[in-house]
Amino acid sequence: MDQVRIGIIGIGNMGTSHSKNITEGKIPGMVLAAVADRRPARLEWAKENLPADVLRFSEGADLIKSGCCDAVLVAVPHYQHVELGILAMQHGLHVMLEKPVAVYTLAAREMMAEADKHPELTFGMMFNQRTNCVYRKLKQMIDGGELGQIKRVNWIITDWYRTQYYYNSGDWRASWEGEGGGVLLNQCPHQLDLIQWLCGMPSRVRAFCHNGKWHDIEVEDDVTAYLEYPSGATGVFVTTTGDAPGTNRLEITGTLGSVICEKDTLTFHRLKTDEREWCQSAASGFERPPMETITVETDGENLQHVGVLRAFTGHILRGEPLVADGREGIRGLTLSNAMHLSSWLDKTVDLPFDEELFLSELNKRRATSRLRKANDAVLDTSGSY
């Protein structure tokens, strides 16, 4: 195989962006062979805007079964990710999933089990924020021990501003039955993935999820969560789609200093002595360890979705590393499920949590969920991630 023929299932906001990246030649070795969407207007858009040889299907399953593709990119509403991902693997197709991997962890485990049956197939997640140079450099610093032992992580990620028009743009949006959650499941899978990628998984979660606080929606649009880690480290995660202009500030403190990630800049307040050693040996009550402040240099590369698809193509054709294996998607999903469950039960949740209980609680909310009347708008996502 010298090229990957890919089919995109779902040509809404993200699927449209992916189709443009591929047809504009930004993914060497990948060609767009087909698209699928249940909305006639999107298929008409594909007919008018994509190359004439790109096949069009009204059902993702038909695209998968057609034999016209080597791989699929699934960019449909969340509940369909697992169904289509499993079907594609069963038909011998490589799979790239838009986030989240699933709505609930039990479903994610089904797809992981199917992937394990097909070791010859590539299973990737669209965790494009892992390509950002500041997060890659931060992970390198943590893994290399430059921060010492992590003591605390705080992430305020409130620049996900969304208007009511955004939520009205699709009937599946912002409902328990259509989307399965709000800001935690739609906007924040990237940050939930990053926080576990950088700092590992917590052992306990206490969260407060406010449903429809700033919008006419039935799911959460404002969340504050407290995390406890097996090492004794703690964390706070704050997010909303209701703040303007919003903030994106990640601060990780270790025994050798703290790193602040804000406005695409890493600032390292590096201690010259381990704080734990200083605390026990200092001969004064208030003096802090000596410190230097450094603006950390990165390679400046931030390929986002293009980088993920290039790696996906390289993995299929040449065995090169993925940005994120699809099986890793369950980790961030575990965090969002735990936050939901903690808020629903109004108590701290230990990880691993009762996954059957989570599904039962989710289904209670799905039973009374309502799909909204949508304007079926396709929005330009550039600059929104």
PDB file of C-alpha atoms in Angstrom, residues 69-70 87-94 118 120-121:
ATOM      1  CA  CYS A  69     -11.723   2.785   1.732  1.00  0.00           C
ATOM      2  CA  ASP A  70      -8.781   1.524   3.732  1.00  0.00           C
ATOM      3  CA  LEU A  87     -18.201  -2.069  12.393  1.00  0.00           C
ATOM      4  CA  ALA A  88     -15.228  -0.574  10.572  1.00  0.00           C
ATOM      5  CA  MET A  89     -12.756  -2.856  12.375  1.00  0.00           C
ATOM      6  CA  GLN A  90     -14.923  -5.868  11.590  1.00  0.00           C
ATOM      7  CA  HIS A  91     -14.640  -4.924   7.914  1.00  0.00           C
ATOM      8  CA  GLY A  92     -10.867  -4.618   8.079  1.00  0.00           C
ATOM      9  CA  LEU A  93     -10.642  -0.839   8.148  1.00  0.00           C
ATOM     10  CA  HIS A  94      -8.251   1.332  10.142  1.00  0.00           C
ATOM     11  CA  HIS A 118      -7.379  -6.839  14.978  1.00  0.00           C
ATOM     12  CA  GLU A 120      -3.054  -5.455  12.124  1.00  0.00           C
ATOM     13  CA  LEU A 121      -5.373  -2.428  12.134  1.00  0.00           C
TER      14      LEU A 121
END
